Every structure is written in structure tokens, then in C-alpha cells.
């Protein structure tokens, strides 16, 4: 079963400033909660994402057990959107689209994640009990972090 997470956030900054922040792989750790134990393991990260970029990292989402996760940036259309897809990691399927749109007084940032857990019925149960809630917490953290860094739309 394919699950969806959808978020929209507005910030009082230019689309260029939002793009500069969100398209830098170095800022992934900034917008990830500390309890996830997020650590980038890629040796040579550029300042900006590009199509074909592979990013590897370790996350510790459950009981501090390390999980290797490898994503590929598959699409980039500066400054409007980019897509990351899991190549190896905890999900059977992970596809995350990041959209940016200019709006009056700032930018609208939209995340659309489609994901599937492995193990059939067990995976659906784990999603219902834990993963869905944890993803919501992670994106809530990102929302608050973006507000603290760039302000709130008035």
C-alpha cells in the first residue's frame, strides 16, 4: 500500500533564498530532529543539489539503531522543484517532491512524499503504529525550523 504525506508552508522570503537553503545537501541536518541521529556519510557533497546526486547517510529513528539510507536527486528544475528518491534504505519505496512557488510577500514550499514500507501487512501495521506519526513529527520539526530561520507569513 502506498502512503502519502503532504505539507505546505509559506515563508516571507524570496524563492531564490528558499531554493539556496533547501537545495543545499549540507542543510539536511539543520532541518532534521536531533533524535534521528542524522549523519551524512557521503564523502564529497556539493553546495547545490543536481540531478544524479547520490547522498548517503545514517539515521537512527528507532532505539538508536543505525539505518543506512541512500537517496538520489532525480530531478532538479531551479528554483521550482527537485525530487529525491530512495535507492537503499528502510522503505520499499520513497519518492519526495519539493516544490517552491512565488506568492505575494514570499514563497510557498510544498512537500509531497509517497512511500511504502516493506513486509506487506506487517509494514502497514508498523506505518499505522509508528512510521506515519514519526514522519509527521519530522515534518513538524522542519516546519518550525523554517519558521525560526526565515520568519512567519503575516
PDB file of C-alpha atoms in Angstrom:
ATOM      1  CA  UNK A   1       0.000   0.000   0.000  1.00  0.00           C
ATOM      2  CA  UNK A   2       1.318   3.411  -0.996  1.00  0.00           C
ATOM      3  CA  UNK A   3       1.098   6.123   1.680  1.00  0.00           C
ATOM      4  CA  UNK A   4       1.200   9.889   1.179  1.00  0.00           C
ATOM      5  CA  UNK A   5       2.443  12.801   3.263  1.00  0.00           C
ATOM      6  CA  UNK A   6       1.583  16.285   2.014  1.00  0.00           C
ATOM      7  CA  UNK A   7       2.724  19.578   3.568  1.00  0.00           C
ATOM      8  CA  UNK A   8       2.547  23.227   2.540  1.00  0.00           C
ATOM      9  CA  UNK A   9       4.410  26.054   4.244  1.00  0.00           C
ATOM     10  CA  UNK A  10       4.713  29.738   3.414  1.00  0.00           C
ATOM     11  CA  UNK A  11       7.657  31.928   4.380  1.00  0.00           C
ATOM     12  CA  UNK A  12       8.366  35.655   3.948  1.00  0.00           C
ATOM     13  CA  UNK A  13      11.478  35.118   1.827  1.00  0.00           C
ATOM     14  CA  UNK A  14      12.268  35.091  -1.872  1.00  0.00           C
ATOM     15  CA  UNK A  15      12.079  31.914  -3.895  1.00  0.00           C
ATOM     16  CA  UNK A  16      15.826  32.273  -4.516  1.00  0.00           C
ATOM     17  CA  UNK A  17      16.609  32.356  -0.784  1.00  0.00           C
ATOM     18  CA  UNK A  18      14.344  29.354  -0.151  1.00  0.00           C
ATOM     19  CA  UNK A  19      15.984  27.479  -3.033  1.00  0.00           C
ATOM     20  CA  UNK A  20      19.505  28.302  -1.826  1.00  0.00           C
ATOM     21  CA  UNK A  21      18.676  26.840   1.584  1.00  0.00           C
ATOM     22  CA  UNK A  22      16.647  23.797   0.535  1.00  0.00           C
ATOM     23  CA  UNK A  23      18.857  22.767  -2.383  1.00  0.00           C
ATOM     24  CA  UNK A  24      21.993  22.560  -0.248  1.00  0.00           C
ATOM     25  CA  UNK A  25      22.589  18.998   0.967  1.00  0.00           C
ATOM     26  CA  UNK A  26      24.518  20.488   3.884  1.00  0.00           C
ATOM     27  CA  UNK A  27      21.239  21.846   5.314  1.00  0.00           C
ATOM     28  CA  UNK A  28      19.583  18.419   5.587  1.00  0.00           C
ATOM     29  CA  UNK A  29      20.939  18.022   9.107  1.00  0.00           C
ATOM     30  CA  UNK A  30      19.664  21.501  10.078  1.00  0.00           C
ATOM     31  CA  UNK A  31      16.061  20.542   9.316  1.00  0.00           C
ATOM     32  CA  UNK A  32      16.198  17.040  10.847  1.00  0.00           C
ATOM     33  CA  UNK A  33      15.420  16.480  14.544  1.00  0.00           C
ATOM     34  CA  UNK A  34      18.447  15.586  16.684  1.00  0.00           C
ATOM     35  CA  UNK A  35      16.829  12.373  17.956  1.00  0.00           C
ATOM     36  CA  UNK A  36      17.062  10.955  14.405  1.00  0.00           C
ATOM     37  CA  UNK A  37      20.852  10.773  14.762  1.00  0.00           C
ATOM     38  CA  UNK A  38      21.172  12.060  11.189  1.00  0.00           C
ATOM     39  CA  UNK A  39      24.710  11.844   9.825  1.00  0.00           C
ATOM     40  CA  UNK A  40      25.727  12.333   6.183  1.00  0.00           C
ATOM     41  CA  UNK A  41      28.253   9.711   5.093  1.00  0.00           C
ATOM     42  CA  UNK A  42      28.803  10.931   1.512  1.00  0.00           C
ATOM     43  CA  UNK A  43      32.421  11.997   1.080  1.00  0.00           C
ATOM     44  CA  UNK A  44      32.090  14.831  -1.413  1.00  0.00           C
ATOM     45  CA  UNK A  45      28.906  16.857  -1.212  1.00  0.00           C
ATOM     46  CA  UNK A  46      28.446  19.841  -3.500  1.00  0.00           C
ATOM     47  CA  UNK A  47      26.976  23.116  -2.321  1.00  0.00           C
ATOM     48  CA  UNK A  48      23.918  22.589  -4.555  1.00  0.00           C
ATOM     49  CA  UNK A  49      21.906  19.516  -5.458  1.00  0.00           C
ATOM     50  CA  UNK A  50      21.882  18.342  -9.053  1.00  0.00           C
ATOM     51  CA  UNK A  51      20.106  15.545 -10.919  1.00  0.00           C
ATOM     52  CA  UNK A  52      22.035  12.336 -10.365  1.00  0.00           C
ATOM     53  CA  UNK A  53      23.495  13.356  -6.994  1.00  0.00           C
ATOM     54  CA  UNK A  54      23.722  10.406  -4.594  1.00  0.00           C
ATOM     55  CA  UNK A  55      23.540  11.242  -0.873  1.00  0.00           C
ATOM     56  CA  UNK A  56      24.217   8.577   1.735  1.00  0.00           C
ATOM     57  CA  UNK A  57      23.540   8.955   5.408  1.00  0.00           C
ATOM     58  CA  UNK A  58      22.827   7.141   8.626  1.00  0.00           C
ATOM     59  CA  UNK A  59      19.620   7.690  10.563  1.00  0.00           C
ATOM     60  CA  UNK A  60      18.674   6.256  13.947  1.00  0.00           C
ATOM     61  CA  UNK A  61      14.878   6.506  14.062  1.00  0.00           C
ATOM     62  CA  UNK A  62      14.158   3.592  16.415  1.00  0.00           C
ATOM     63  CA  UNK A  63      16.026   2.727  19.620  1.00  0.00           C
ATOM     64  CA  UNK A  64      19.138   4.488  18.227  1.00  0.00           C
ATOM     65  CA  UNK A  65      19.721   1.570  15.832  1.00  0.00           C
ATOM     66  CA  UNK A  66      21.616   2.810  12.747  1.00  0.00           C
ATOM     67  CA  UNK A  67      19.980   2.518   9.346  1.00  0.00           C
ATOM     68  CA  UNK A  68      21.845   3.353   6.163  1.00  0.00           C
ATOM     69  CA  UNK A  69      19.802   5.415   3.729  1.00  0.00           C
ATOM     70  CA  UNK A  70      20.882   6.337   0.204  1.00  0.00           C
ATOM     71  CA  UNK A  71      18.902   8.790  -1.902  1.00  0.00           C
ATOM     72  CA  UNK A  72      19.316  10.067  -5.424  1.00  0.00           C
ATOM     73  CA  UNK A  73      18.276  13.523  -6.552  1.00  0.00           C
ATOM     74  CA  UNK A  74      16.469  12.513  -9.725  1.00  0.00           C
ATOM     75  CA  UNK A  75      15.020  15.813 -10.954  1.00  0.00           C
ATOM     76  CA  UNK A  76      16.036  19.440 -10.490  1.00  0.00           C
ATOM     77  CA  UNK A  77      14.347  22.480 -12.012  1.00  0.00           C
ATOM     78  CA  UNK A  78      15.898  25.504 -10.282  1.00  0.00           C
ATOM     79  CA  UNK A  79      14.293  27.276  -8.414  1.00  0.00           C
ATOM     80  CA  UNK A  80      10.965  25.481  -8.718  1.00  0.00           C
ATOM     81  CA  UNK A  81      11.346  21.855  -7.661  1.00  0.00           C
ATOM     82  CA  UNK A  82      13.558  18.878  -7.012  1.00  0.00           C
ATOM     83  CA  UNK A  83      12.851  15.221  -6.344  1.00  0.00           C
ATOM     84  CA  UNK A  84      14.681  12.770  -4.114  1.00  0.00           C
ATOM     85  CA  UNK A  85      14.174   9.020  -4.323  1.00  0.00           C
ATOM     86  CA  UNK A  86      15.470   6.322  -2.004  1.00  0.00           C
ATOM     87  CA  UNK A  87      17.890   3.869  -3.599  1.00  0.00           C
ATOM     88  CA  UNK A  88      18.666   1.869  -0.427  1.00  0.00           C
ATOM     89  CA  UNK A  89      17.093   2.194   2.999  1.00  0.00           C
ATOM     90  CA  UNK A  90      14.168   1.413   5.249  1.00  0.00           C
ATOM     91  CA  UNK A  91      11.385   1.910   2.705  1.00  0.00           C
ATOM     92  CA  UNK A  92      10.239  -0.365  -0.105  1.00  0.00           C
ATOM     93  CA  UNK A  93       9.502   2.888  -1.969  1.00  0.00           C
ATOM     94  CA  UNK A  94      10.269   6.565  -1.222  1.00  0.00           C
ATOM     95  CA  UNK A  95       9.607   9.445  -3.636  1.00  0.00           C
ATOM     96  CA  UNK A  96       9.759  13.011  -2.253  1.00  0.00           C
ATOM     97  CA  UNK A  97       8.887  16.040  -4.376  1.00  0.00           C
ATOM     98  CA  UNK A  98       9.832  19.536  -3.160  1.00  0.00           C
ATOM     99  CA  UNK A  99       8.017  22.404  -4.898  1.00  0.00           C
ATOM    100  CA  UNK A 100       8.628  26.148  -4.492  1.00  0.00           C
ATOM    101  CA  UNK A 101       6.270  28.849  -5.767  1.00  0.00           C
ATOM    102  CA  UNK A 102       6.475  32.626  -5.559  1.00  0.00           C
ATOM    103  CA  UNK A 103       3.478  34.113  -3.763  1.00  0.00           C
ATOM    104  CA  UNK A 104       2.638  37.627  -2.603  1.00  0.00           C
ATOM    105  CA  UNK A 105       5.089  38.500   0.158  1.00  0.00           C
ATOM    106  CA  UNK A 106       7.170  35.329  -0.034  1.00  0.00           C
ATOM    107  CA  UNK A 107       7.352  31.736  -1.126  1.00  0.00           C
ATOM    108  CA  UNK A 108       5.170  28.675  -0.786  1.00  0.00           C
ATOM    109  CA  UNK A 109       7.032  25.423  -0.168  1.00  0.00           C
ATOM    110  CA  UNK A 110       5.237  22.149  -0.772  1.00  0.00           C
ATOM    111  CA  UNK A 111       6.386  18.639   0.099  1.00  0.00           C
ATOM    112  CA  UNK A 112       4.697  15.606  -1.404  1.00  0.00           C
ATOM    113  CA  UNK A 113       6.007  12.242  -0.222  1.00  0.00           C
ATOM    114  CA  UNK A 114       4.832   8.869  -1.485  1.00  0.00           C
ATOM    115  CA  UNK A 115       6.202   5.926   0.451  1.00  0.00           C
ATOM    116  CA  UNK A 116       5.686   2.241   1.058  1.00  0.00           C
ATOM    117  CA  UNK A 117       7.075   0.066   3.796  1.00  0.00           C
ATOM    118  CA  UNK A 118       8.275  -3.484   3.172  1.00  0.00           C
ATOM    119  CA  UNK A 119       6.681  -6.629   4.633  1.00  0.00           C
ATOM    120  CA  UNK A 120       3.084  -6.268   3.437  1.00  0.00           C
ATOM    121  CA  UNK A 121       0.532  -6.355   6.270  1.00  0.00           C
ATOM    122  CA  UNK A 122       3.284  -6.026   8.891  1.00  0.00           C
ATOM    123  CA  UNK A 123       4.612  -2.907   7.127  1.00  0.00           C
ATOM    124  CA  UNK A 124       1.121  -1.380   7.010  1.00  0.00           C
ATOM    125  CA  UNK A 125       0.734  -2.068  10.731  1.00  0.00           C
ATOM    126  CA  UNK A 126       4.130  -0.518  11.533  1.00  0.00           C
ATOM    127  CA  UNK A 127       3.136   2.531   9.468  1.00  0.00           C
ATOM    128  CA  UNK A 128      -0.136   2.913  11.368  1.00  0.00           C
ATOM    129  CA  UNK A 129       1.501   2.430  14.774  1.00  0.00           C
ATOM    130  CA  UNK A 130       4.774   4.321  14.333  1.00  0.00           C
ATOM    131  CA  UNK A 131       6.073   5.483  10.940  1.00  0.00           C
ATOM    132  CA  UNK A 132       3.187   7.785   9.972  1.00  0.00           C
ATOM    133  CA  UNK A 133       3.427   9.553  13.356  1.00  0.00           C
ATOM    134  CA  UNK A 134       7.215   9.799  13.170  1.00  0.00           C
ATOM    135  CA  UNK A 135       7.137  11.295   9.665  1.00  0.00           C
ATOM    136  CA  UNK A 136       4.569  13.837  10.872  1.00  0.00           C
ATOM    137  CA  UNK A 137       6.904  14.760  13.768  1.00  0.00           C
ATOM    138  CA  UNK A 138       9.868  15.142  11.402  1.00  0.00           C
ATOM    139  CA  UNK A 139       7.935  17.416   9.042  1.00  0.00           C
ATOM    140  CA  UNK A 140       6.501  19.369  12.011  1.00  0.00           C
ATOM    141  CA  UNK A 141      10.094  19.923  13.150  1.00  0.00           C
ATOM    142  CA  UNK A 142      11.076  21.114   9.662  1.00  0.00           C
ATOM    143  CA  UNK A 143       8.101  23.486   9.595  1.00  0.00           C
ATOM    144  CA  UNK A 144       9.104  25.046  12.927  1.00  0.00           C
ATOM    145  CA  UNK A 145      12.774  25.206  11.919  1.00  0.00           C
ATOM    146  CA  UNK A 146      11.937  27.039   8.672  1.00  0.00           C
ATOM    147  CA  UNK A 147       9.777  29.491  10.683  1.00  0.00           C
ATOM    148  CA  UNK A 148      12.603  30.090  13.177  1.00  0.00           C
ATOM    149  CA  UNK A 149      15.133  30.661  10.390  1.00  0.00           C
ATOM    150  CA  UNK A 150      13.031  32.745   7.997  1.00  0.00           C
ATOM    151  CA  UNK A 151      10.003  34.061   9.883  1.00  0.00           C
ATOM    152  CA  UNK A 152       6.245  33.606   9.664  1.00  0.00           C
ATOM    153  CA  UNK A 153       3.991  34.859   6.894  1.00  0.00           C
ATOM    154  CA  UNK A 154       1.858  37.737   8.169  1.00  0.00           C
TER     155      UNK A 154
END
